[in-house]
XYZ file of C-alpha atoms in Angstrom:
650
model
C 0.602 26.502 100.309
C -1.027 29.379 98.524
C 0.368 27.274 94.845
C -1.425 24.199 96.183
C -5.057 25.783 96.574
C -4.970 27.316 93.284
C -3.567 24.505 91.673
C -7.062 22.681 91.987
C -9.231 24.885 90.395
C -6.737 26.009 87.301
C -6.595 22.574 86.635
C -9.928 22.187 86.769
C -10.788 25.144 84.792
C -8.053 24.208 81.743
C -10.149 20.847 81.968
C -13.646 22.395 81.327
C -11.491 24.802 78.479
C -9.654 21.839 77.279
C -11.981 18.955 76.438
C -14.907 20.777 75.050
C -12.344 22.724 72.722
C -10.737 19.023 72.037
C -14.233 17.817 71.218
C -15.284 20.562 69.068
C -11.945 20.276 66.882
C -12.242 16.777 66.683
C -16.344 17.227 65.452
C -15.252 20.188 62.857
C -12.694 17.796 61.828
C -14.997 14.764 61.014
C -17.599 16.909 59.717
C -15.081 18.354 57.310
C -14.114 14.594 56.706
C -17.556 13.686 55.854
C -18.117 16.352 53.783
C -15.281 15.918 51.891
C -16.512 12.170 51.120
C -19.201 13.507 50.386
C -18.516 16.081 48.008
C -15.874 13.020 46.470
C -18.522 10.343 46.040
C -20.527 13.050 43.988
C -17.419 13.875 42.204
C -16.724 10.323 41.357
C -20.916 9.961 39.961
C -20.145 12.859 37.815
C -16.515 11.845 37.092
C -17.835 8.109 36.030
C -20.393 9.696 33.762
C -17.839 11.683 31.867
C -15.614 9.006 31.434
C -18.200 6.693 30.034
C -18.480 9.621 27.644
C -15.781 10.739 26.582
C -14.744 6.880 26.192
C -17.599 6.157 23.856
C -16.847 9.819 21.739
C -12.648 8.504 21.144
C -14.280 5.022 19.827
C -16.513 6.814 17.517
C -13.782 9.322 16.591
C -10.926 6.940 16.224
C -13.095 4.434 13.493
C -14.414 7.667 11.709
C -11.144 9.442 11.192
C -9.237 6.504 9.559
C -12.274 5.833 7.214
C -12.254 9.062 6.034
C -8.634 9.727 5.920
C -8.741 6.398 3.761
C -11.054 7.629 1.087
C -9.055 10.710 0.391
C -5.812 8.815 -0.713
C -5.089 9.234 -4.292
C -2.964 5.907 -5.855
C -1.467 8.284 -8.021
C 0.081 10.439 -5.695
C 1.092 8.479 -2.736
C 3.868 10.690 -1.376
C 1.601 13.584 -1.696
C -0.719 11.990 0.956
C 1.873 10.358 2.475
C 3.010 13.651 3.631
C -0.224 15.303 3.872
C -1.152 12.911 6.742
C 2.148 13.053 8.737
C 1.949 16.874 8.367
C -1.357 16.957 10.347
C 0.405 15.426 13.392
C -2.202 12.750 14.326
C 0.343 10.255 13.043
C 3.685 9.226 13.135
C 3.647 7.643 9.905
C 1.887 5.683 7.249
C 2.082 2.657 4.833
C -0.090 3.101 1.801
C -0.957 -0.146 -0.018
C -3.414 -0.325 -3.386
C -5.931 -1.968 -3.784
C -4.952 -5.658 -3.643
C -2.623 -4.833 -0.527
C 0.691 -4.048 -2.161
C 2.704 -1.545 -0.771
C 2.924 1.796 -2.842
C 4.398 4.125 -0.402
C 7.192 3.668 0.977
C 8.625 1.622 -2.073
C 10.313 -1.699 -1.817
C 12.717 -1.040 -4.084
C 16.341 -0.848 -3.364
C 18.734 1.757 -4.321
C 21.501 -0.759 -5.215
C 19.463 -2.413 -7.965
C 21.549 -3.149 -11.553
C 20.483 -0.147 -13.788
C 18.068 -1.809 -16.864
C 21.068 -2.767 -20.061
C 21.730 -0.120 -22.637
C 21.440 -1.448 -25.887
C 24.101 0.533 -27.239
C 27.688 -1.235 -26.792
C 29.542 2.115 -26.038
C 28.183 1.784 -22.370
C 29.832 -1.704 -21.826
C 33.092 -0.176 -23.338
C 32.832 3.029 -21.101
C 32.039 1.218 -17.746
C 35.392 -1.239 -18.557
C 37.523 1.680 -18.850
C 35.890 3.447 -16.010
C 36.045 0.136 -13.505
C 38.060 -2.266 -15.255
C 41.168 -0.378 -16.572
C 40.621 3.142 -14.756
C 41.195 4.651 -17.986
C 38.788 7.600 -16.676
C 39.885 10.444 -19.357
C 38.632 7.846 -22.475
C 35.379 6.353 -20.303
C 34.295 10.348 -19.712
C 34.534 10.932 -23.151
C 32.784 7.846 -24.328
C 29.643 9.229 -21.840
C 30.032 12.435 -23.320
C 29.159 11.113 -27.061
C 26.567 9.002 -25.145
C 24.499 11.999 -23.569
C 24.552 13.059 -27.023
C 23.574 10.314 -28.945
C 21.216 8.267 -26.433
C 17.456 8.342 -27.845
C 15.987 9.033 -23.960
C 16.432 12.153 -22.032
C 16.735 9.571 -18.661
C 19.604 7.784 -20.629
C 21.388 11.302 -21.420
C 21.027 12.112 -18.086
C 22.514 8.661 -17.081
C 25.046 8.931 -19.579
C 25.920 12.873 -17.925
C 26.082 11.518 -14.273
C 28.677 8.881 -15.666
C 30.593 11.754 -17.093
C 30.365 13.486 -13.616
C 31.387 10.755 -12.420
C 35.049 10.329 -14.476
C 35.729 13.953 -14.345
C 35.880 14.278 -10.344
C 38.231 11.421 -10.328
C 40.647 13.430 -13.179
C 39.903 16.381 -10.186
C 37.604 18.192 -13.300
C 36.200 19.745 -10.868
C 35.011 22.558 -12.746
C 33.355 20.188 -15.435
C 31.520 18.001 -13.237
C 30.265 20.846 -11.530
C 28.797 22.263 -14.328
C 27.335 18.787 -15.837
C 25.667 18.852 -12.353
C 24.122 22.147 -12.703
C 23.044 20.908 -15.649
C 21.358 17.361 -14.030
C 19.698 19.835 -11.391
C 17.378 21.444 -14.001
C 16.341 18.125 -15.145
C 13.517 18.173 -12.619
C 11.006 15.766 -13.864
C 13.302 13.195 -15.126
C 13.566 9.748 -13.513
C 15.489 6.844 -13.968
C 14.326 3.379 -13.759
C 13.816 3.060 -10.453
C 11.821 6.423 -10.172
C 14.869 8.407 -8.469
C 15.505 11.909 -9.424
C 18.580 13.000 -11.341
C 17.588 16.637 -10.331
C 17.818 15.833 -6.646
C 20.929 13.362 -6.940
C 22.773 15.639 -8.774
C 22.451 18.790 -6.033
C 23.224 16.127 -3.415
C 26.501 15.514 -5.520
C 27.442 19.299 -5.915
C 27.149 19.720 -2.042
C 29.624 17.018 -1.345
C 31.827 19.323 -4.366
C 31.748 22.427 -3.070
C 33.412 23.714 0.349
C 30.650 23.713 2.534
C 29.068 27.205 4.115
C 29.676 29.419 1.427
C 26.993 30.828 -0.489
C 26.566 28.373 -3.394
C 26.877 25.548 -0.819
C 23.842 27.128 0.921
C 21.755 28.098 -1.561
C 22.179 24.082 -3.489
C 21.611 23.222 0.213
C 18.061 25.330 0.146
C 17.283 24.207 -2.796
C 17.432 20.238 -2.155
C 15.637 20.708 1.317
C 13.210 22.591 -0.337
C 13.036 19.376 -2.833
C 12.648 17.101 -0.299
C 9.862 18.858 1.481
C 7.907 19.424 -1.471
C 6.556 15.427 -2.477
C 5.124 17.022 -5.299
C 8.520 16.376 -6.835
C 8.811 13.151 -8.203
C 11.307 10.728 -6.464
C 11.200 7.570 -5.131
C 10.905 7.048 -1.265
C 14.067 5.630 -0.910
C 15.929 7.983 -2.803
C 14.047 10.538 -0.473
C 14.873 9.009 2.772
C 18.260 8.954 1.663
C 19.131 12.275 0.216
C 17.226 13.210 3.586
C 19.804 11.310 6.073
C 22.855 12.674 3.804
C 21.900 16.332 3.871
C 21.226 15.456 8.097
C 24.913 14.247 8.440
C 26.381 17.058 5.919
C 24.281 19.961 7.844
C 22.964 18.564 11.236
C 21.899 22.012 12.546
C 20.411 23.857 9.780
C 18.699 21.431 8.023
C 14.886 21.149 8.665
C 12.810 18.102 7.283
C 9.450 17.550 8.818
C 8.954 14.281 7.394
C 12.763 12.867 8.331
C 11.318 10.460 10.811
C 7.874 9.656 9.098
C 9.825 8.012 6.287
C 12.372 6.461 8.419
C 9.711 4.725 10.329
C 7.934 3.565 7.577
C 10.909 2.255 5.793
C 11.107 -0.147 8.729
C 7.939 -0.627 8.913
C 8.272 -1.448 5.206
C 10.841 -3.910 6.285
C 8.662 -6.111 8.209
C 5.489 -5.620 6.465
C 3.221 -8.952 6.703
C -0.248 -10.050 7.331
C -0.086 -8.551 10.765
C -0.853 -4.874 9.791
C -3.728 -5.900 7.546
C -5.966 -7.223 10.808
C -8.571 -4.663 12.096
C -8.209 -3.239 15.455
C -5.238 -1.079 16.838
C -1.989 -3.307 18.053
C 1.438 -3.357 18.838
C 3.671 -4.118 15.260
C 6.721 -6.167 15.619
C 8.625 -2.785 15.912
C 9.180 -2.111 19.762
C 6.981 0.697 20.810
C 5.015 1.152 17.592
C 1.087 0.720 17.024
C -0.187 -0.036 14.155
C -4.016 -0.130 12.737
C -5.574 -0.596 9.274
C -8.346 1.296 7.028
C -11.276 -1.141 6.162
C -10.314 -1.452 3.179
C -6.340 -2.080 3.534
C -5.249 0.769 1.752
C -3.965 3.223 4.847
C -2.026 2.028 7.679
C -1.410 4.267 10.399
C 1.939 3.616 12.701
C 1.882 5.389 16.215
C 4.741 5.474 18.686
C 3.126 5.087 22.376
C 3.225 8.828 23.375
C 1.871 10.156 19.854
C -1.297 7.630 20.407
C -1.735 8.340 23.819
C -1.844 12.355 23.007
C -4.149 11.738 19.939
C -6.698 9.728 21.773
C -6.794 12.204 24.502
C -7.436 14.381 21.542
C -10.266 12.898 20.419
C -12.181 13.587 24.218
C -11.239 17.453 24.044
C -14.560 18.300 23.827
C -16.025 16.573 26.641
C -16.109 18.774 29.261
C -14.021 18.474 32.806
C -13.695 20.100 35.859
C -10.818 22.624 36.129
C -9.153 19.774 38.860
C -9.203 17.001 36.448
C -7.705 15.980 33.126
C -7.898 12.715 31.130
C -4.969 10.219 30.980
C -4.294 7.128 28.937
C -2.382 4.507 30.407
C -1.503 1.171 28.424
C -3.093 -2.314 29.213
C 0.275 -3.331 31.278
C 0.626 -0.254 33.066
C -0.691 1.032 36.739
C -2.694 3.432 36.034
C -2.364 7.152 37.501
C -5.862 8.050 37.490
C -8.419 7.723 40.729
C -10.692 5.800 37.881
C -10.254 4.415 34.919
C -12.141 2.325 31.936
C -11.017 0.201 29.023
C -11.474 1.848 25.520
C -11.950 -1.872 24.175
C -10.193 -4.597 21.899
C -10.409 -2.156 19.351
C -8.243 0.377 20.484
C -5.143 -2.212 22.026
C -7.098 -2.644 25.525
C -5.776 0.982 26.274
C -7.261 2.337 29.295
C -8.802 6.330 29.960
C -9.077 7.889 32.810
C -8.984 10.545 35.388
C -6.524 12.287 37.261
C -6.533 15.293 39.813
C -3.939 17.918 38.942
C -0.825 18.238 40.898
C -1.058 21.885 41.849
C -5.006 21.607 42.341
C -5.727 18.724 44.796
C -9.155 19.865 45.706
C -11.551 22.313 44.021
C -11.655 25.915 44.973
C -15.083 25.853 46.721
C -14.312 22.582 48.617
C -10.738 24.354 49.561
C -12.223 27.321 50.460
C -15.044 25.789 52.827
C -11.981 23.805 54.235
C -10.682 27.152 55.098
C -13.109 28.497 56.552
C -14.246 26.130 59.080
C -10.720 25.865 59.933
C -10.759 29.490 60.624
C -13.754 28.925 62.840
C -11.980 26.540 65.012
C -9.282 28.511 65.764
C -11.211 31.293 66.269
C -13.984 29.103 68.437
C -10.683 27.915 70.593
C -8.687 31.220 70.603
C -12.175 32.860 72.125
C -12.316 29.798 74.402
C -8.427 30.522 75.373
C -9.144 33.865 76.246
C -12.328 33.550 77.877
C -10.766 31.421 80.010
C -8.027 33.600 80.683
C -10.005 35.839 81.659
C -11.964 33.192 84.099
C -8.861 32.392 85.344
C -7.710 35.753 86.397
C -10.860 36.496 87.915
C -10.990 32.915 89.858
C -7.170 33.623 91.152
C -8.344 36.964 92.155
C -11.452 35.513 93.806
C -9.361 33.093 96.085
C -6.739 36.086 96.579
C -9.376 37.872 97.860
C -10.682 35.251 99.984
C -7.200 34.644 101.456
C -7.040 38.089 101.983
C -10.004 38.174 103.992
C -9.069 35.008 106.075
C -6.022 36.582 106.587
C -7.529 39.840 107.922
C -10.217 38.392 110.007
C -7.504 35.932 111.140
C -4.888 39.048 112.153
C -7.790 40.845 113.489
C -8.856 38.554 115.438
C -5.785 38.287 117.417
C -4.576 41.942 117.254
C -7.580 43.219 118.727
C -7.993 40.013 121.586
C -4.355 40.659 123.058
C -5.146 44.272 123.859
C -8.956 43.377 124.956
C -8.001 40.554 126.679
C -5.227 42.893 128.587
C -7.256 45.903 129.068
C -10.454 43.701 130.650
C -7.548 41.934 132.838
C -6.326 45.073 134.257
C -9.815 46.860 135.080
C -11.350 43.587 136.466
C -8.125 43.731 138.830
C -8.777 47.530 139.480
C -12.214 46.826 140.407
C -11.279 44.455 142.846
C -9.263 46.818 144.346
C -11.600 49.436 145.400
C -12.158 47.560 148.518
C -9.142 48.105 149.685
C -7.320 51.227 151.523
C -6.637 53.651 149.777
C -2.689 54.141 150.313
C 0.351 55.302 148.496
C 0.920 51.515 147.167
C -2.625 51.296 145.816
C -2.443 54.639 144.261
C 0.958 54.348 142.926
C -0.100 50.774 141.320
C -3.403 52.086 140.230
C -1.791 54.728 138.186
C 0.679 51.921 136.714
C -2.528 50.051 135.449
C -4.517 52.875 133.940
C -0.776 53.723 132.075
C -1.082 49.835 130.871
C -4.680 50.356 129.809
C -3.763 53.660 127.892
C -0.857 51.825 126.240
C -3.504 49.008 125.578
C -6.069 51.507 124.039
C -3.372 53.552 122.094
C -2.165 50.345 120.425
C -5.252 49.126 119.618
C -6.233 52.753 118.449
C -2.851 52.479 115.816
C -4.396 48.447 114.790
C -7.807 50.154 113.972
C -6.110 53.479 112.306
C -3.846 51.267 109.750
C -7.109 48.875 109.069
C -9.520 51.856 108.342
C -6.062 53.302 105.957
C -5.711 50.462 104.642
C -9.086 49.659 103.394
C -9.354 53.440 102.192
C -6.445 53.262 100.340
C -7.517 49.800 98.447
C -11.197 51.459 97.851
C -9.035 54.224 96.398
C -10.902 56.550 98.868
C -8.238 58.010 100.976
C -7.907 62.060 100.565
C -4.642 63.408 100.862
C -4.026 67.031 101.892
C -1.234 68.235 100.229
C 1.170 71.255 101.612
C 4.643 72.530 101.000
C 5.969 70.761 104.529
C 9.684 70.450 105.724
C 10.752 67.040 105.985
C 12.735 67.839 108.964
C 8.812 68.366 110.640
C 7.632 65.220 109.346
C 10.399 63.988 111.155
C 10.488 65.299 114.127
C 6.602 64.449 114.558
C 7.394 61.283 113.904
C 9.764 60.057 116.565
C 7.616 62.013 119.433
C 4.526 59.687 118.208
C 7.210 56.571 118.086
C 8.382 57.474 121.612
C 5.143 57.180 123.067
C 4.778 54.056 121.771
C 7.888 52.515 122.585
C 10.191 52.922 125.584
C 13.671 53.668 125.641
C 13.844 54.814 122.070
C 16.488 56.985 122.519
C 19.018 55.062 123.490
C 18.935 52.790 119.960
C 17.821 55.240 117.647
C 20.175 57.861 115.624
C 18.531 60.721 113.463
C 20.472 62.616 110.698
C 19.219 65.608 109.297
C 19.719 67.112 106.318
C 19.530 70.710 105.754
C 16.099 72.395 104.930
C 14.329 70.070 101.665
C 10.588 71.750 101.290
C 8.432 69.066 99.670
C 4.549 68.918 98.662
C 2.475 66.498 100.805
C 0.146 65.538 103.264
C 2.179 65.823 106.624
C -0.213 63.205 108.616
C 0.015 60.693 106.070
C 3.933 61.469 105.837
C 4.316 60.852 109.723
C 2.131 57.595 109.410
C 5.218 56.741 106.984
C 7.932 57.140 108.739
C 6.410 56.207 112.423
C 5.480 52.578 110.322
C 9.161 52.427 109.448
C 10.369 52.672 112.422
C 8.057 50.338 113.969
C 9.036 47.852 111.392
C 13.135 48.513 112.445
C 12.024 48.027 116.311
C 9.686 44.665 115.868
C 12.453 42.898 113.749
C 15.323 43.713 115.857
C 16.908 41.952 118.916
C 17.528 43.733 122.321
C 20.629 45.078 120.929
C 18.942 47.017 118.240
C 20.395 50.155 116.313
C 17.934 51.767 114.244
C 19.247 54.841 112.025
C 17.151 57.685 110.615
C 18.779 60.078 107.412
C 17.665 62.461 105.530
C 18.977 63.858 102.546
C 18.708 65.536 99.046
C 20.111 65.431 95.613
C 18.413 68.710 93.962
C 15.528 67.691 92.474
C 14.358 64.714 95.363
C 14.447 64.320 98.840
C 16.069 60.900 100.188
C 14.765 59.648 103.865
C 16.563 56.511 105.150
C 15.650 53.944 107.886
C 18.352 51.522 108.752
C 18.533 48.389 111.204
C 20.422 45.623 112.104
C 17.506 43.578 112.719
C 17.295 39.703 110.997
C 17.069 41.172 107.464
C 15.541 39.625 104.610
C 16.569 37.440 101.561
C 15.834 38.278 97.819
C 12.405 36.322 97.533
C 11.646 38.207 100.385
C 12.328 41.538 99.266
C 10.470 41.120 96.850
C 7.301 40.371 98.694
C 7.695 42.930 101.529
C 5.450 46.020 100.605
C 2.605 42.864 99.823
C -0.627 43.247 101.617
C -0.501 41.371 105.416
C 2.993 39.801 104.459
C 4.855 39.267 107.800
C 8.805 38.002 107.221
C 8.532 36.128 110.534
C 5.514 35.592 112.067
C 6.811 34.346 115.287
C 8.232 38.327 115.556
C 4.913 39.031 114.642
C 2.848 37.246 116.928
C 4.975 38.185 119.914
C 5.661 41.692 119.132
C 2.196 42.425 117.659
C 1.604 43.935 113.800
C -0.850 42.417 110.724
C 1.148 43.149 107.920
C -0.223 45.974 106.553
C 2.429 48.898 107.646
C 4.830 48.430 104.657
C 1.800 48.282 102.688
C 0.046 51.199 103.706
C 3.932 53.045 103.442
C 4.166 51.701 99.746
C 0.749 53.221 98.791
C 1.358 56.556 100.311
C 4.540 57.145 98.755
C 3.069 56.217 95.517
C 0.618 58.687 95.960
C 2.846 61.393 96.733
C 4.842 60.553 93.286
C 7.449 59.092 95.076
C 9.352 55.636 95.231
C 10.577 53.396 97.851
C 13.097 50.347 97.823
C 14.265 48.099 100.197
C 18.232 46.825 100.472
C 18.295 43.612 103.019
C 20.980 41.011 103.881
C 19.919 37.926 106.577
C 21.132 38.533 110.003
C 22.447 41.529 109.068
C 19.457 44.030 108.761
C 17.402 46.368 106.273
C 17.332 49.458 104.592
C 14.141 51.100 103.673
C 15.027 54.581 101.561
C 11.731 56.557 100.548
C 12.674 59.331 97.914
C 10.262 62.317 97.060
C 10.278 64.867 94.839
C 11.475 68.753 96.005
C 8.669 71.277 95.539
C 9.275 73.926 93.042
C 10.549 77.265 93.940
C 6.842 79.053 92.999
C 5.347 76.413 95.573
C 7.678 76.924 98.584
C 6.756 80.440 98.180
C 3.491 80.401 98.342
C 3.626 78.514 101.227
C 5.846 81.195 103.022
C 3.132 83.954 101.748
C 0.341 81.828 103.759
C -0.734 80.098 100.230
C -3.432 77.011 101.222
C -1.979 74.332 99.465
C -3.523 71.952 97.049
C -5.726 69.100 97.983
C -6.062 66.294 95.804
């Protein structure tokens, strides 16, 4: 019952918490909302404007920086620039054509072209002892007179790689070893089809010697370093392949920059046609490769997909961006990852640039940070809400306590004080009636019975208005206690004569056992009110055949008093809920036997006072246990009070 008429109002109140709270955090949250649109549909003006930018700075970059990387190429020197350009890293390779759109760089010649014919008849004779009849001792001696005789330095140094090439097959490997060493100082010398003897005879003394040890590594530098350098004459495809044969022989080691530059353009020098000559950037025939074309034909750039994508993003680097955003290029084909894109154009292969948010910064700092903070609002707005109406709450279920409580009392009152009214105005109206009559033993004997009735009336209802004027000192926290070092064997004692003049017949149920002397510090009134209330509480919930027990005891430092029944007892819930303000276990008892609830209240509060404790120990239908302990007063107190000492009031 008491659940169901606070149940109401909590509910209501958690309604008037919940929905405004609800309504708040859902306004905070669309306001953030719309401010975030907000903020993004400025962001995308701004973002749109740099775009359109930085679009229109890579289509002006990307036609300027061919033009002028076109005018620097010397016909001349073609593998100069062809390496100058790849070195820069804004291509992957190049095809250099003159003037009238031949290629020049990488050359189309082969490397298993028939040497030019020697007009002297010793080389026919040589080469069919060498090949024909494997007669290599008289072939390397007829190339021997030969690089002697032979009017060119290229032939002599023909002639001498001939000779190499007999005495490594008689196992001469001393010989051709030192013929090579010989071929490797011939550094400008070329044959016919522009390939270096230098650099084809230090590949030749590599695959010689034993490999790691320190004339294989230092030939080894030395060709790299021949390689890298185009400022040594050689052909391109004696380049790319003296490149992928020092690869295989020394995978690890071996460092070429331009290893992959010449290998694309070789294939790109294998499919060369019309197609690279168009204007405008395009995909080649080669998968994956872009190619676009100088004005004037001479320079063709090849990109692979990633290298153009990073060097047009290049080209925008100094447009300026928001520390959340960063360009992307995507091609035609692909979805893009950007929130916005644009086309760069025909031009430029219908790639598309745009912008992306970065992964680990999905919103600005300022926009993340106002986020925060009227996040932090909310939950502070609601946790302030929460506790306000906590605190509401409280004071609302102490409000209706209260009220109860005051129902309750007026209630109790009410009837406490009508039974003895009602009884006492009964009994006088009847002894005014009988003043009339005679005056005789009978009258006088039941007039005496009466005014004993109407004494018992007025004491009881004296003890109802004593424990309501306690009771409502106590809760005011007004009550004055006199304390003195009493023996509990007094308090006793007092006790049961007040309890005998309230009951009759007390002797016969109740049993007192007394412990030896315990002095204790107290106020001796209050003290009796607690143990007469006890004892009243044994007698009202007990049957006719009632046996109520009163012990004292001690256990050195407290003092132990006991009051036992075998009254109807109590369960746990109800033990619980005993020493409660105008709790009644059975209010039938109550009603017929008198009492308001208050006693084990008023007990509870006094022992408290006194610094003592008091549990209960109940079974149903088998009876209760009340056991109040207090402390013992100290030596220096017990004899003051046997000196005449006043004792302290608190």
């Amino acid at each position: 019952m008491r659940d169901d008429r606070l149940a109401w109002p909590i509910l209501l109140l958690l309604l008037i918490v919940l929905v405004p709270s609800v309504g708040m955090m859902w306004m905070m949250r669309e306001a953030i909302r719309n401010e975030r649109l907000a903020a993004d549909q400025r962001l995308q003006e701004a973002y749109e404007i740099q775009l359109q930018s930085a679009s229109q700075m890579i289509r002006d970059r990307w036609t300027d920086q061919i033009e002028r990387e076109a005018e620097t190429l010397d016909a001349e020197q073609p593998g100069v620039d062809f390496e100058r350009l790849v070195s820069q890293g804004a291509v992957d390779s190049v095809l250099i054509c003159d003037d009238q759109g031949n290629l020049i760089y990488p050359d189309v010649q082969g490397l298993n072209q028939i040497a030019a014919t020697e007009s002297d008849p010793r080389w026919r004779q040589a080469q069919r002892l060498e090949f024909a009849e494997q007669q290599y001792d008289a072939a390397r001696d007829i190339y021997a007179e030969l690089s002697r005789d032979e009017a060119t330095l290229a032939s002599r140094c023909r002639a001498q790689q001939a000779q190499v090439r007999c005495s490594l097959k008689l196992n001469e490997t001393a010989a051709a070893l030192n013929l090579l060493n010989k071929l490797a100082r011939q550094k400008e010398t070329l044959d016919e089809q522009g390939r270096s003897f230098a650099a084809a005879a230090e590949l030749q003394m590599l695959e010689v010697l034993v490999p790691d040890t320190d004339q294989w590594n230092d030939v080894s530098r030395q060709l790299q370093s021949r390689l890298n350098d185009y400022r040594n004459p050689m052909s391109s495809s004696q380049r790319q392949f003296l490149m992928n044969r020092l690869k295989d022989l020394d995978p690890e080691n071996i460092r070429l920059p331009t290893h992959g530059a010449e290998l694309l353009a070789s294939e790109a020098a294998a499919v060369y046609d019309s197609q690279f000559a168009t204007p405008g950037l395009k995909l080649t025939s080669l998968p994956g490769v872009w190619g676009r074309v100088s004005s004037d034909g001479r320079l063709i750039e090849l990109y692979k997909t990633k290298t153009l994508k990073q060097r047009l993003l290049e080209l925008a680097n100094n447009v300026p961006l928001s520390k959340n955003v960063k360009f992307v290029m995507s091609l035609p084909q692909e979805v893009s990852t950007g929130m916005m894109d644009v086309s760069l154009g025909a031009d430029l292969g219908g790639l598309r640039l745009g912008l992306a948010r970065l992964p680990q910064n999905g919103v600005d700092g300022s926009s993340q940070q106002r986020r925060a903070v009227h996040v932090w609002i909310a939950l502070l707005v609601f946790a302030i809400t929460c506790v306000l109406a906590w605190l509401l709450s409280m004071v609302l279920q102490r409000r209706l306590r209260l009220a109860r409580l005051k129902n309750d009392l007026v209630a109790t009152v009410s009837h406490e004080l009508k039974t003895p009214l009602s009884s006492i105005r009964l009994l006088v109206d009847t002894l005014l009636d009988s003043d009339q009559d005679v005056s005789t033993v009978e009258s006088q004997t039941r007039n005496r019975e009466y005014l004993e009735l109407i004494s018992h009336e007025n004491a009881r209802l004296t003890r109802l208005i004593d424990n309501f004027l306690t009771f409502s000192r106590i809760d005011q926290r007004r009550q004055k206690f006199d304390f003195q070092i009493i023996d509990l064997r007094d308090v006793v004692e007092q006790a049961v004569a007040v309890f005998r003049e309230h009951w009759s017949d007390v002797d016969s149920c109740l049993k007192i056992h007394h412990a030896p002397s315990a002095f204790i510090s107290g106020d001796k009134d209050a003290l009796v009110t607690v143990v007469v209330n006890l004892l009243e509480n044994a007698w009202k919930y007990s049957d006719e055949n009632r046996q109520i027990s009163l012990a004292t005891s001690t256990d050195g430092t407290h003092v132990l008093l006991a009051v036992q029944d075998n009254g109807i007892g109590m369960n746990a819930r109800m033990t619980s809920r005993v020493f409660e303000r105008f709790f009644q276990v059975d209010q039938r008892v109550a009603r017929s036997r008198g009492g308001c609830g208050l006693g084990l209240s008023i007990v509870h509060a006094i022992v408290d006072s006194h610094g003592g404790s008091i549990r209960v120990e109940s079974e149903p239908d088998v009876g209760s246990t009340f056991t109040v302990r207090l402390p013992v007063a100290s030596k220096s107190e017990e004899h003051r009070n046997l000196v005449g000492d006043e004792g302290m009031v608190r």
